[in-house]
Structure formats: structure tokens, C-alpha cells
Amino acid sequence: MSTATFKIWRGDAKGGEFRDYETEITDGMVVLDAIHQIQAESANDLAVRWNCKAGKCGSCSAEVNGMPKLMCMTRMDTIDVDKPVTVEPIKAFPTTKDLVTDVSWNFEVKKKIKKFKPRPPDAEDGTWRVAQEDVDRVQEFRKCIECFLCQDVCHVLRDHQKTEEFIGPRFLVYAAALDMHPLDTEDRLEDLKDKHGIGFCNITKCCTHVCPEHITITDNAIIPLKERVADRFYDPVMRILRALFGKKKAAKPPAAEAGAHESTKVE
Amino acid sequence: MPTTTTAPATRSGFGSTSRQDNWWVTPLLTFLGLSSFIVYSTWAAFQAADYFSNVNGADYLSPFYSPVLWDAKDSITGKSLESGHALFGPQPSWWPGFLPFSPAFLILWAPAGFRMTCYYYRGAYYKAFWADPPSCAVGEPRKSYLGENSLPLIIQNIHRYFLYVAICFLFFLSYDAYRAMWFTNETGEATFGIGVGTIVLSLNVFFLSGYTLGCHSLRHLIGGFMNHFSKAPIRNKCYNCVSGLNKRHMLWAWCSLFWVGFTDVYVRFLAEHLDFRIL
């Protein structure tokens, strides 16, 4: 057992300050446990958002020693408690109170992305057949818990506040999950280029580093989307090839495809 | 009991952060690594000499000069060097006299462009050279930001064209490695052999292949653009192979960068020294 000092940011949208709190650290504790202990012992009015304590709800996002992390997944034995441990709200979004931020901007952004538009059902029972290898890639993106740590660490949002021009890594992952889906027929590339600002991403991979679900955001979602945008808008050879041989996204797959592979029923 | 300090929660300004780790180490190492390579490769390109070695029957060519379009002239005698690798012979007579000539000038733009526009290096040098950002969750020096959304950095989308050229270069470098396996004896007969230089040149091809064939653009072009992998099983296998290399793209990038520089150093060394023959 040891004593740790926490510098916790206290305040609201108008401003605030760091306050120091001391608490006992026991084996197996995570940062969220320590925050709760401080809340019980010496700061009953400390606001902190949390829910599952299992790294699956994405509620307890904060900055621990300057790095965006889920407090419930940050073990105290990974932190040097000889120095004060800094805990701050995520900085990319407005503070509501103490460690709680207003992340509602993200939900508004999500509405701007064109929805999933599946092709017409190709099976007799009115459903689809999808080969597993076709959905392997997008299943990684479905792990996202929307903790918005990637949004927080992205310097385009965090430092440059391009909230009107750039949707951030979380929603590029969302767009990738839709755009790479084998059933989807919607075209989002023009939006990605013009409205969603994919060009603002300069591939620092900070989003990938902080993702608690270990989604390879930059390499598997953002760069493939950048390449798709390059295909469409920046590659003259591809333009020519598309004009000569290209097809638009198929509204319906060839009949032979249905049932041709080991498949999954999608309803 | 809580005590109050005055540190603000939201910080701005270059280098401001609450991070307690040595966040500056990685960008500093990147800066030093890339700067060293740029300085050395520029120096090596300007030499226009010692870029091949025929000592003791060997046939080694520096990757900074491969493919050799035209051989350079000896700076002392003025005669053309004979690397045995020149595709079009000696330095062309039409080359303007006021311009320095080096075979490296004519080809180095391609690998340089490939690395400059590489997705890994972009992220690395934006941090290390532009501090944009200096590191994750660390304050930046500038307020304005255009990213790769407009000129000049929108040009980075040209990466795939450099990829095409880089793949061609792999064939040239593989051929150089093959020629490094043949040694000419006193009677003029070429015999198979392996010297340290052979291994150095072969490893260069190995590392450059791992880097080039794990390129993000190649990953897209070989299959990433598709949504129905099941319709193209061979493409799917190729995509998986490229994806496998792509997972370690940073490692391949640094290994290949170091080794291509080392290969040039070694060939320069061999230009006047004997290589150690293994076979």
C-alpha cells in the first residue's frame, strides 16, 4: 500500500484549476478506483462520468498524466506514484464540470455521414448472404466503444479546432465501416473529401496509439479511405481507367455470387 | 485535505503538455535519423565517383546510383568511368557544362519521392520537422493548419506513382545483387561467388522489398479498393500478404533506409579495398 498524490482538474466551462488530493493506493486499483476513493474521502462534489468499469462503455475518458486514457483501464501499477498523477478532462471538448465533458458534437457529426444503404436482398428469404472474408475487415471497426479518445488526441480537433471541417478519426472509422461493407451501395467519397475533411488528417497515428480497443485506425481505416479518395479525385490514370472500364458500385451482385462461398445470413 | 495549485487545465503553445514521459525522444531520433540520411545521401550523390567496385573481379554497384543511365567522368583525368552498369554509356555530350553531373542526380528523385510521400514517413516527419504536432497530446507552435487538404501537401496523393517507379527500381537492384554474385577472374571468366558485398547488396534488396511491397498504396491497389474479397481469392491472398508487410511498415522503412545507406558506404569502401570472399 502506498500514498499517491493526484492533481485533479476542478472547474467548469468558465474555468478552473488543479487541486491536489492524496489517497491510498492498493493492489489492483485503476485510476477510476482512485478517483472514486477521492470522491468518497475528500471531494464529494467531484464530477466524473463512468459506467461499466470494464473498458466497454467509453464513459470514463480523461487525460491521465497528459495522455488520453480510459480511467477504468489504466492500472495504478503502471503509473509512477512518486510524482503527482495528473487527471484532466479530455481537452478537445468543452468541460461540463470537473472531469466530465460535453461530447455531443460527436453525435451531431455522426448524423452528417451518409447512412448504410444495402443493396436489395439477394436471397429468397429476403435477406443477404455475405462471405466472411468480405466482412473481416470491417469487423475491426465495429469494436469502437465511442470513448472519443481518438477525437481528443487528434491535433486537428484538439489544437486547431477544425470541428466544422473535419469529422475526426472516430467518424472516419465509422465511414470506413460503412464504405467497406460488402452490402453497402452508398457513395461517400465526395463527402469525405469535401465535407468531412479527410485531407486534414496528416497521419500522426496518435488516434491509433490511444485507442483502448486497439483498432488500427490510421492504417486500416483512414489511409484506405484516403487511397479511395485519391483514386476518385487525384489519380488521372484511374480516372481514365474508370472511364474506359469502370462500373459504378453494383446495386445488385451477380446472381452467381450468392451462395457461392461460405456465407453468413444477414437480416 | 485538498490543496490548490494554479496550473490551467487547457494549455496552448509549443511543447505544452501534461505528459510526464520523454515524449520528445521519438521525434528527436526521427529528426536525427532522417537528417543524417539526407546529408549523407546528398554528399554521396555529389561525389560521382567510387559508386562501383570492380576490385578483385567483383561487380558491385551502389544503390544510390542504380540504375546507372550514364557513367560519370573521372574528375582528374576527365575520362568516363566504366562501371559496366551504364545503360546509355558515358556522360552525354549535351549535358550543360555549368551543371554538375552525377548519375545519382538522375535517379535519386524516385526513391526520395517515394519516401517523402510515404504514409509512414509523412506522419514521422510532420512531427519531427514541422512539430505538427511535436508528439501526441503536445502543443503545437502554429495556429493555422491546412493539413493535406490543399496545396502544397495535397501533392502527397502522388505517392502511388512513386510506388510504380520504386517497384521498377526493385528489379534493377535485384539485378545488381545478381551481378554481385559473379566474379571475373584473371582469364576474364565470370565465376559464381559470394563476397560480403554480395550479402550486403542482397540484404538491401530484401529490406527495400519489404518496405516497398508493404506500401499502403500497394495495399489499396492490390485489393484494398474492393469490398468483395470473396470474388477475387487471388487478390485477397495478395492483399493479405501486403497487409502482413504493412503491419511492420515503420520497421521496414527504417531498416531499408539504414541499409541502403550502409550499402553505399560499403561499396565506396570497396572501391579501393578488397572485399572478403566467402565462396
Coordinates of C-alpha atoms in Angstrom, one line a residue:
Chain A
M1 CA 0.0 0.0 0.0
S2 CA 1.3 3.5 -0.8
T3 CA 0.0 7.0 -0.9
A4 CA -0.4 8.8 -4.2
T5 CA -1.0 12.5 -4.9
F6 CA -3.5 13.3 -7.6
K7 CA -3.7 16.6 -9.3
I8 CA -7.3 16.7 -10.5
W9 CA -8.7 19.5 -12.6
R10 CA -11.7 21.1 -10.9
G11 CA -13.9 23.6 -12.7
D12 CA -16.4 24.1 -15.4
A13 CA -16.8 25.7 -18.8
K14 CA -15.9 29.1 -17.3
G15 CA -12.5 27.9 -16.0
G16 CA -11.0 26.0 -13.2
E17 CA -7.8 24.8 -11.5
F18 CA -5.9 21.8 -10.4
R19 CA -6.4 20.6 -6.9
D20 CA -4.2 18.1 -5.1
Y21 CA -5.6 15.1 -3.4
E22 CA -3.9 12.3 -1.5
T23 CA -5.3 8.8 -1.3
E24 CA -4.1 5.3 -0.5
I25 CA -3.3 3.0 -3.4
T26 CA -3.9 -0.7 -3.0
D27 CA -3.1 -3.7 -5.3
G28 CA -5.3 -3.9 -8.4
M29 CA -6.6 -0.4 -8.3
V30 CA -7.2 1.5 -11.5
V31 CA -7.3 5.3 -11.8
L32 CA -11.1 5.3 -11.7
D33 CA -10.9 3.5 -8.4
A34 CA -8.6 6.1 -7.0
I35 CA -10.9 8.9 -8.3
H36 CA -13.9 7.2 -6.6
Q37 CA -11.9 6.9 -3.4
I38 CA -11.0 10.6 -3.5
Q39 CA -14.6 11.4 -4.2
A40 CA -15.7 9.4 -1.2
E41 CA -12.9 10.7 1.1
S42 CA -12.3 14.3 0.3
A43 CA -14.2 15.6 -2.8
N44 CA -17.8 14.6 -2.6
D45 CA -18.7 17.1 -5.3
L46 CA -16.1 15.8 -7.8
A47 CA -17.9 15.1 -11.1
V48 CA -16.8 12.1 -13.1
R49 CA -18.6 10.1 -15.7
W50 CA -18.4 6.4 -15.6
N51 CA -20.5 3.3 -16.1
C52 CA -19.2 -0.2 -16.8
K53 CA -15.7 -0.1 -15.2
A54 CA -14.7 -2.7 -17.8
G55 CA -13.5 -0.6 -20.7
K56 CA -16.6 -1.2 -22.8
C57 CA -18.9 1.8 -22.3
G58 CA -16.4 4.5 -23.1
S59 CA -17.6 6.9 -20.4
C60 CA -14.6 7.5 -18.2
S61 CA -12.3 9.1 -20.8
A62 CA -9.9 11.5 -19.3
E63 CA -6.3 12.6 -19.6
V64 CA -4.0 10.8 -17.2
N65 CA -0.6 12.3 -17.0
G66 CA -1.3 14.1 -20.2
M67 CA -2.4 11.1 -22.3
P68 CA -6.0 10.4 -23.2
K69 CA -7.0 7.2 -21.5
L70 CA -10.0 5.3 -20.1
M71 CA -9.6 5.7 -16.3
C72 CA -11.1 2.3 -15.7
M73 CA -8.4 0.6 -17.8
T74 CA -5.4 2.5 -16.5
R75 CA -3.9 0.4 -13.8
M76 CA -2.2 2.3 -11.0
D77 CA 0.7 -0.1 -11.0
T78 CA 1.6 1.3 -14.5
I79 CA 1.9 4.8 -13.1
D80 CA 4.8 6.3 -11.2
V81 CA 3.1 7.4 -8.0
D82 CA 6.3 9.1 -6.7
K83 CA 5.2 12.0 -8.7
P84 CA 1.7 13.6 -8.6
V85 CA -0.7 11.9 -11.0
T86 CA -2.4 14.5 -13.2
V87 CA -6.1 13.8 -14.2
E88 CA -7.8 16.2 -16.5
P89 CA -10.9 16.2 -18.6
I90 CA -10.4 15.5 -22.3
K91 CA -9.4 18.7 -23.9
A92 CA -10.9 18.6 -27.3
F93 CA -14.4 19.1 -26.0
P94 CA -16.0 21.7 -23.7
T95 CA -15.9 20.9 -20.0
T96 CA -19.2 20.5 -18.3
K97 CA -17.8 20.0 -14.7
D98 CA -14.5 18.7 -13.4
L99 CA -13.7 15.5 -15.4
V100 CA -17.0 15.5 -17.3
T101 CA -17.0 16.9 -20.9
D102 CA -19.7 17.6 -23.4
V103 CA -19.1 15.3 -26.3
S104 CA -22.4 15.9 -28.0
W105 CA -20.7 17.4 -31.0
N106 CA -19.7 13.9 -31.9
F107 CA -23.3 12.7 -32.1
E108 CA -24.2 15.6 -34.4
V109 CA -21.2 14.8 -36.7
K110 CA -22.4 11.2 -36.9
K111 CA -25.7 12.3 -38.4
K112 CA -23.9 14.0 -41.3
I113 CA -22.4 10.8 -42.5
K114 CA -24.5 9.1 -45.2
K115 CA -26.3 6.1 -43.7
F116 CA -25.8 2.4 -44.6
K117 CA -27.6 1.7 -47.8
P118 CA -27.7 -2.0 -48.5
R119 CA -28.2 -3.5 -51.9
P120 CA -31.5 -5.3 -52.5
P121 CA -31.7 -8.6 -50.7
D122 CA -30.3 -11.4 -52.9
A123 CA -31.7 -14.4 -51.1
E124 CA -35.2 -15.9 -51.5
D125 CA -36.0 -15.3 -47.8
G126 CA -35.5 -11.5 -48.3
T127 CA -32.1 -11.4 -46.6
W128 CA -28.5 -11.3 -47.8
R129 CA -25.6 -13.8 -48.0
V130 CA -22.2 -12.3 -47.1
A131 CA -18.9 -14.2 -47.2
Q132 CA -16.9 -14.0 -44.0
E133 CA -13.7 -12.7 -45.8
D134 CA -15.8 -9.8 -47.1
V135 CA -16.7 -8.6 -43.6
D136 CA -13.4 -9.5 -41.8
R137 CA -12.0 -6.1 -42.5
V138 CA -15.0 -4.0 -41.2
Q139 CA -15.5 -6.1 -38.1
E140 CA -12.4 -4.5 -36.6
F141 CA -14.2 -1.1 -36.8
R142 CA -17.2 -2.4 -35.0
K143 CA -15.2 -2.7 -31.8
C144 CA -15.3 1.0 -31.4
I145 CA -16.9 2.0 -28.0
E146 CA -17.1 5.7 -28.8
C147 CA -14.9 6.8 -25.9
F148 CA -13.7 9.6 -28.2
L149 CA -10.1 9.4 -27.0
C150 CA -9.1 9.4 -30.7
Q151 CA -11.0 12.6 -31.2
D152 CA -9.4 14.1 -28.2
V153 CA -5.8 13.3 -29.2
C154 CA -6.3 14.3 -32.8
H155 CA -4.4 17.6 -33.1
V156 CA -6.8 18.8 -35.9
L157 CA -9.6 18.9 -33.4
R158 CA -7.6 19.4 -30.2
D159 CA -5.2 22.2 -31.3
H160 CA -6.8 23.5 -34.4
Q161 CA -10.5 23.2 -33.6
K162 CA -11.4 22.2 -37.1
T163 CA -14.8 21.0 -35.9
E164 CA -16.7 22.5 -38.8
E165 CA -14.3 21.0 -41.5
F166 CA -13.1 17.7 -40.0
I167 CA -15.1 14.8 -38.6
G168 CA -12.2 13.2 -36.7
P169 CA -10.8 9.7 -36.6
R170 CA -13.8 8.2 -34.8
F171 CA -16.0 9.1 -37.7
L172 CA -13.5 8.2 -40.4
V173 CA -13.6 4.7 -38.8
Y174 CA -17.4 4.8 -38.9
A175 CA -17.3 6.0 -42.6
A176 CA -14.8 3.2 -43.4
A177 CA -17.0 0.6 -41.7
L178 CA -19.9 1.7 -44.0
D179 CA -17.9 2.3 -47.1
M180 CA -16.0 -1.0 -47.0
H181 CA -19.1 -3.0 -46.1
P182 CA -19.9 -5.6 -48.9
L183 CA -23.6 -4.8 -48.9
D184 CA -23.3 -1.0 -48.9
T185 CA -24.1 0.9 -52.1
E186 CA -23.8 4.4 -50.9
D187 CA -21.1 6.8 -52.3
R188 CA -19.4 8.8 -49.5
L189 CA -16.1 9.7 -51.2
E190 CA -17.1 13.2 -52.3
D191 CA -18.3 13.9 -48.8
L192 CA -15.2 12.5 -47.3
K193 CA -13.1 14.8 -49.4
D194 CA -15.2 18.0 -49.3
K195 CA -17.4 17.9 -46.2
H196 CA -15.6 15.5 -43.8
G197 CA -12.1 16.8 -44.4
I198 CA -10.2 13.6 -44.7
G199 CA -7.3 15.6 -46.2
F200 CA -6.8 17.3 -42.8
C201 CA -5.5 14.0 -41.3
N202 CA -1.7 14.1 -41.5
I203 CA -1.3 10.5 -40.3
T204 CA 0.3 11.1 -36.9
K205 CA -1.2 7.9 -35.8
C206 CA -2.0 9.4 -32.3
C207 CA -5.5 8.1 -32.7
T208 CA -4.3 4.5 -33.1
H209 CA -2.0 4.9 -30.1
V210 CA -4.7 5.9 -27.7
C211 CA -7.5 3.5 -28.9
P212 CA -8.4 1.3 -26.0
E213 CA -9.9 -1.2 -28.4
H214 CA -6.6 -1.4 -30.3
I215 CA -8.3 -0.5 -33.6
T216 CA -5.7 0.2 -36.2
I217 CA -7.4 3.4 -37.1
T218 CA -4.9 5.1 -39.3
D219 CA -3.6 2.1 -41.3
N220 CA -6.8 0.2 -41.7
A221 CA -9.5 2.9 -41.9
I222 CA -8.1 6.4 -42.6
I223 CA -5.3 5.6 -45.1
P224 CA -7.5 3.2 -47.1
L225 CA -10.2 5.9 -47.3
K226 CA -7.5 8.4 -48.3
E227 CA -6.5 6.0 -51.1
R228 CA -10.1 5.7 -52.2
V229 CA -10.4 9.4 -52.4
A230 CA -7.1 9.6 -54.3
D231 CA -8.5 7.0 -56.7
R232 CA -11.5 9.1 -57.4
F233 CA -10.2 12.7 -57.3
Y234 CA -6.4 12.8 -57.6
D235 CA -5.3 10.0 -59.9
P236 CA -5.7 10.8 -63.6
V237 CA -4.8 7.3 -64.7
M238 CA -7.5 5.9 -62.5
R239 CA -9.9 8.4 -64.0
I240 CA -9.1 7.2 -67.5
L241 CA -9.3 3.6 -66.5
R242 CA -12.6 4.2 -64.8
A243 CA -14.0 6.0 -67.9
L244 CA -12.9 3.1 -70.1
F245 CA -13.7 0.1 -67.9
G246 CA -15.3 1.3 -64.7
K247 CA -18.6 0.3 -63.2
K248 CA -20.5 2.2 -60.6
K249 CA -21.0 0.5 -57.3
A250 CA -23.1 -2.5 -58.1
A251 CA -26.7 -2.2 -56.9
K252 CA -27.1 -5.9 -57.1
P253 CA -24.3 -8.6 -57.1
P254 CA -24.2 -11.2 -59.8
A255 CA -26.6 -14.0 -59.0
A256 CA -23.7 -16.4 -59.1
E257 CA -22.1 -14.7 -56.1
A258 CA -25.0 -15.5 -53.8
G259 CA -24.2 -18.8 -52.0
A260 CA -21.0 -19.3 -53.9
H261 CA -18.9 -19.1 -50.8
E262 CA -19.2 -20.0 -47.2
S263 CA -21.6 -17.3 -46.2
T264 CA -23.4 -15.6 -43.4
K265 CA -27.1 -14.8 -43.4
V266 CA -27.7 -11.1 -42.8
E267 CA -31.1 -9.9 -41.9
Chain B
M1 CA -7.4 17.8 2.6
P2 CA -7.2 19.2 -0.9
T3 CA -4.7 21.9 -1.8
T4 CA -5.0 24.3 -4.7
T5 CA -2.4 24.9 -7.4
T6 CA -2.7 27.4 -10.2
A7 CA -2.0 25.3 -13.3
P8 CA -4.6 25.7 -16.0
A9 CA -6.4 22.8 -17.4
T10 CA -6.3 23.8 -21.0
R11 CA -2.8 24.7 -22.3
S12 CA -1.7 26.0 -25.5
G13 CA 1.6 26.9 -27.0
F14 CA 4.5 24.9 -28.4
G15 CA 5.5 21.9 -26.3
S16 CA 2.9 22.4 -23.6
T17 CA 1.6 19.1 -22.2
S18 CA 0.9 17.3 -19.0
R19 CA 2.8 14.2 -20.3
Q20 CA 5.5 13.1 -17.9
D21 CA 7.2 10.6 -20.3
N22 CA 10.0 11.5 -22.6
W23 CA 7.7 12.3 -25.5
W24 CA 10.4 14.3 -27.3
V25 CA 12.7 11.3 -27.7
T26 CA 11.0 9.7 -30.7
P27 CA 10.6 12.9 -32.8
L28 CA 14.2 13.8 -31.9
L29 CA 15.5 10.4 -33.1
T30 CA 13.4 10.7 -36.2
F31 CA 14.8 14.1 -36.9
L32 CA 18.4 13.0 -36.4
G33 CA 17.9 9.8 -38.4
L34 CA 16.3 11.4 -41.4
S35 CA 18.7 14.4 -41.3
S36 CA 21.7 12.2 -41.2
F37 CA 20.5 10.2 -44.1
I38 CA 19.6 13.3 -46.2
V39 CA 23.1 14.8 -45.5
Y40 CA 24.9 11.6 -46.3
S41 CA 22.9 10.7 -49.4
T42 CA 23.3 14.3 -50.8
W43 CA 27.1 14.1 -50.2
A44 CA 27.2 10.7 -51.8
A45 CA 25.2 11.8 -54.8
F46 CA 27.5 14.7 -55.4
Q47 CA 30.6 12.5 -55.4
A48 CA 30.0 11.0 -58.8
A49 CA 32.9 8.6 -58.0
D50 CA 33.5 5.4 -56.1
Y51 CA 30.0 4.3 -56.8
F52 CA 31.0 0.9 -58.1
S53 CA 33.7 -1.6 -57.2
N54 CA 35.5 -4.0 -59.6
V55 CA 38.3 -4.7 -57.3
N56 CA 39.4 -8.4 -57.4
G57 CA 36.8 -9.2 -60.1
A58 CA 33.8 -8.1 -58.1
D59 CA 30.9 -6.3 -59.7
Y60 CA 29.3 -4.1 -57.0
L61 CA 27.2 -1.0 -57.6
S62 CA 25.9 1.4 -55.0
P63 CA 22.1 1.5 -54.8
F64 CA 22.3 5.4 -54.8
Y65 CA 23.4 5.1 -58.4
S66 CA 21.3 2.3 -59.6
P67 CA 20.2 2.2 -62.4
V68 CA 23.1 4.0 -64.0
L69 CA 21.9 5.8 -67.0
W70 CA 25.2 7.4 -67.9
D71 CA 28.5 6.9 -66.2
A72 CA 30.2 10.0 -64.7
K73 CA 33.6 11.3 -65.8
D74 CA 36.7 11.0 -63.7
S75 CA 37.2 14.4 -62.0
I76 CA 41.0 14.2 -62.5
T77 CA 41.5 12.6 -65.9
G78 CA 38.2 13.7 -67.5
K79 CA 37.8 10.2 -68.9
S80 CA 34.5 8.4 -68.5
L81 CA 34.3 5.9 -65.6
E82 CA 33.4 2.4 -66.6
S83 CA 31.1 0.9 -64.1
G84 CA 29.8 -1.7 -66.5
H85 CA 26.3 -0.8 -65.5
A86 CA 25.6 2.3 -67.6
L87 CA 22.5 1.8 -69.7
F88 CA 23.4 4.5 -72.2
G89 CA 27.2 4.8 -72.0
P90 CA 29.3 7.7 -70.8
Q91 CA 28.1 11.1 -69.7
P92 CA 26.3 12.7 -72.7
S93 CA 28.0 15.5 -74.5
W94 CA 24.8 17.6 -74.5
W95 CA 25.0 17.8 -70.6
P96 CA 25.4 21.6 -69.9
G97 CA 28.9 22.2 -68.6
F98 CA 27.8 24.6 -65.9
L99 CA 25.7 21.8 -64.3
P100 CA 27.5 19.3 -62.1
F101 CA 26.8 15.7 -63.3
S102 CA 26.3 12.7 -61.2
P103 CA 24.4 9.5 -62.3
A104 CA 22.8 9.7 -58.9
F105 CA 21.0 13.0 -59.7
L106 CA 19.2 11.4 -62.5
I107 CA 17.6 8.6 -60.4
L108 CA 17.6 9.5 -56.7
W109 CA 14.5 11.7 -57.1
A110 CA 12.4 8.5 -57.4
P111 CA 13.3 6.7 -54.1
A112 CA 13.4 10.1 -52.4
G113 CA 9.9 10.9 -53.7
F114 CA 8.7 7.5 -52.7
R115 CA 9.9 8.0 -49.1
M116 CA 8.9 11.7 -48.9
T117 CA 5.3 10.8 -49.8
C118 CA 5.2 7.5 -47.8
Y119 CA 2.4 7.4 -45.3
Y120 CA 4.7 6.4 -42.5
Y121 CA 7.4 9.0 -43.2
R122 CA 4.8 11.7 -43.6
G123 CA 3.5 11.2 -40.1
A124 CA 7.0 10.9 -38.8
Y125 CA 8.5 14.0 -40.4
Y126 CA 5.4 16.1 -39.8
K127 CA 6.1 15.5 -36.1
A128 CA 9.9 15.7 -36.2
F129 CA 10.5 18.5 -38.7
W130 CA 7.3 20.6 -38.5
A131 CA 6.2 19.8 -35.0
D132 CA 2.7 19.4 -36.4
P133 CA 2.2 18.1 -33.7
P134 CA 5.6 17.5 -31.9
S135 CA 4.1 14.4 -30.4
C136 CA 0.7 13.2 -29.4
A137 CA -1.1 15.5 -27.0
V138 CA 1.7 18.1 -27.1
G139 CA 1.1 21.7 -28.0
E140 CA 2.0 23.0 -31.5
P141 CA 3.9 26.1 -32.5
R142 CA 1.4 27.3 -35.1
K143 CA -2.3 28.2 -35.0
S144 CA -3.0 27.8 -38.7
Y145 CA -3.3 24.4 -40.3
L146 CA -4.1 23.2 -43.8
G147 CA -3.1 19.5 -43.5
E148 CA -3.1 17.6 -46.7
N149 CA -6.3 19.2 -47.7
S150 CA -4.8 21.8 -50.0
L151 CA -1.6 22.9 -51.7
P152 CA 1.2 22.1 -51.1
L153 CA 0.6 18.9 -49.2
I154 CA -2.2 17.7 -51.3
I155 CA 0.5 16.7 -53.7
Q156 CA 1.3 13.8 -51.3
N157 CA -1.5 12.0 -53.1
I158 CA 1.0 11.3 -55.9
H159 CA 2.5 8.6 -53.7
R160 CA 1.2 5.7 -55.8
Y161 CA 3.1 7.0 -58.9
F162 CA 6.4 6.9 -56.9
L163 CA 5.4 3.4 -55.9
Y164 CA 5.3 2.3 -59.5
V165 CA 8.8 3.6 -60.1
A166 CA 10.0 2.1 -56.8
I167 CA 8.8 -1.3 -57.9
C168 CA 10.8 -0.9 -61.1
F169 CA 13.9 0.0 -59.1
L170 CA 13.5 -3.3 -57.1
F171 CA 14.1 -5.1 -60.4
F172 CA 17.3 -3.1 -61.1
L173 CA 18.6 -3.6 -57.6
S174 CA 17.8 -7.3 -57.8
Y175 CA 19.8 -7.5 -61.0
D176 CA 22.6 -5.6 -59.3
A177 CA 22.6 -8.2 -56.4
Y178 CA 22.6 -11.0 -59.0
R179 CA 25.6 -9.4 -60.7
A180 CA 27.3 -9.2 -57.3
M181 CA 27.3 -13.0 -57.3
W182 CA 29.6 -13.2 -60.3
F183 CA 33.3 -12.5 -60.1
T184 CA 35.6 -12.2 -63.0
N185 CA 39.0 -14.0 -62.7
E186 CA 42.3 -13.2 -64.4
T187 CA 41.3 -15.0 -67.6
G188 CA 38.1 -12.9 -67.9
E189 CA 35.8 -15.8 -67.0
A190 CA 32.9 -15.0 -64.7
T191 CA 32.5 -17.5 -61.8
F192 CA 29.9 -17.7 -59.2
G193 CA 30.9 -16.5 -55.8
I194 CA 29.7 -14.8 -52.7
G195 CA 31.5 -11.9 -51.0
V196 CA 30.4 -9.8 -48.1
G197 CA 29.4 -7.2 -50.7
T198 CA 27.1 -9.8 -52.3
I199 CA 25.3 -10.3 -49.0
V200 CA 25.2 -6.5 -48.4
L201 CA 23.6 -5.9 -51.8
S202 CA 21.2 -8.8 -51.4
L203 CA 20.1 -7.7 -48.0
N204 CA 19.5 -4.2 -49.5
V205 CA 17.1 -5.8 -51.9
F206 CA 15.4 -7.8 -49.1
F207 CA 14.8 -4.7 -46.9
L208 CA 13.7 -2.5 -49.8
S209 CA 11.3 -5.1 -51.0
G210 CA 9.8 -5.5 -47.5
Y211 CA 9.4 -1.7 -47.4
T212 CA 8.1 -1.2 -50.9
L213 CA 5.8 -4.3 -51.0
G214 CA 4.2 -3.3 -47.7
C215 CA 3.3 0.2 -49.0
H216 CA -0.2 1.5 -48.1
S217 CA -0.8 2.5 -51.7
L218 CA 0.1 -1.0 -53.0
R219 CA -2.2 -2.5 -50.3
H220 CA -5.0 -0.4 -51.7
L221 CA -4.2 -1.0 -55.4
I222 CA -3.8 -4.8 -55.0
G223 CA -7.1 -5.3 -53.3
G224 CA -7.9 -2.7 -50.7
F225 CA -10.2 -0.9 -53.1
M226 CA -12.5 -3.9 -53.2
N227 CA -15.4 -4.7 -50.9
H228 CA -15.9 -8.2 -52.2
F229 CA -12.7 -10.2 -51.5
S230 CA -14.6 -13.5 -51.9
K231 CA -15.0 -12.7 -55.6
A232 CA -11.2 -12.5 -56.1
P233 CA -9.4 -15.1 -54.0
I234 CA -6.0 -14.5 -55.5
R235 CA -6.3 -10.7 -55.0
N236 CA -7.4 -11.5 -51.4
K237 CA -4.3 -13.5 -50.8
C238 CA -2.1 -10.8 -52.3
Y239 CA -3.9 -8.2 -50.1
N240 CA -3.3 -10.3 -47.1
C241 CA 0.5 -10.6 -48.0
V242 CA 0.8 -6.9 -48.4
S243 CA -1.2 -6.3 -45.3
G244 CA 1.3 -8.6 -43.4
L245 CA 4.2 -6.5 -44.5
N246 CA 2.3 -3.3 -43.9
K247 CA 1.8 -4.1 -40.2
R248 CA 5.6 -3.6 -39.8
H249 CA 5.9 -0.8 -42.3
M250 CA 7.8 1.5 -40.0
L251 CA 10.3 -1.2 -39.2
W252 CA 10.8 -2.0 -42.8
A253 CA 11.1 1.8 -43.6
W254 CA 13.9 2.3 -41.1
C255 CA 15.8 -1.0 -41.8
S256 CA 15.7 -0.3 -45.5
L257 CA 16.8 3.3 -45.0
F258 CA 19.7 2.4 -42.9
W259 CA 20.8 -0.5 -45.1
V260 CA 20.6 1.4 -48.4
G261 CA 22.9 4.0 -46.8
F262 CA 25.2 1.3 -45.4
T263 CA 25.4 -0.4 -48.8
D264 CA 26.6 2.8 -50.4
V265 CA 29.2 3.2 -47.6
Y266 CA 30.4 -0.4 -48.2
V267 CA 30.6 -0.1 -51.9
R268 CA 32.6 3.2 -51.5
F269 CA 34.9 1.3 -49.1
L270 CA 35.3 -1.5 -51.6
A271 CA 36.2 0.9 -54.4
E272 CA 39.7 0.9 -53.0
H273 CA 39.8 -2.1 -50.7
L274 CA 39.4 -5.8 -51.1
D275 CA 36.2 -7.5 -50.3
F276 CA 36.1 -10.6 -48.1
R277 CA 35.2 -13.6 -50.2
I278 CA 33.1 -16.2 -48.6
L279 CA 32.7 -18.5 -51.6

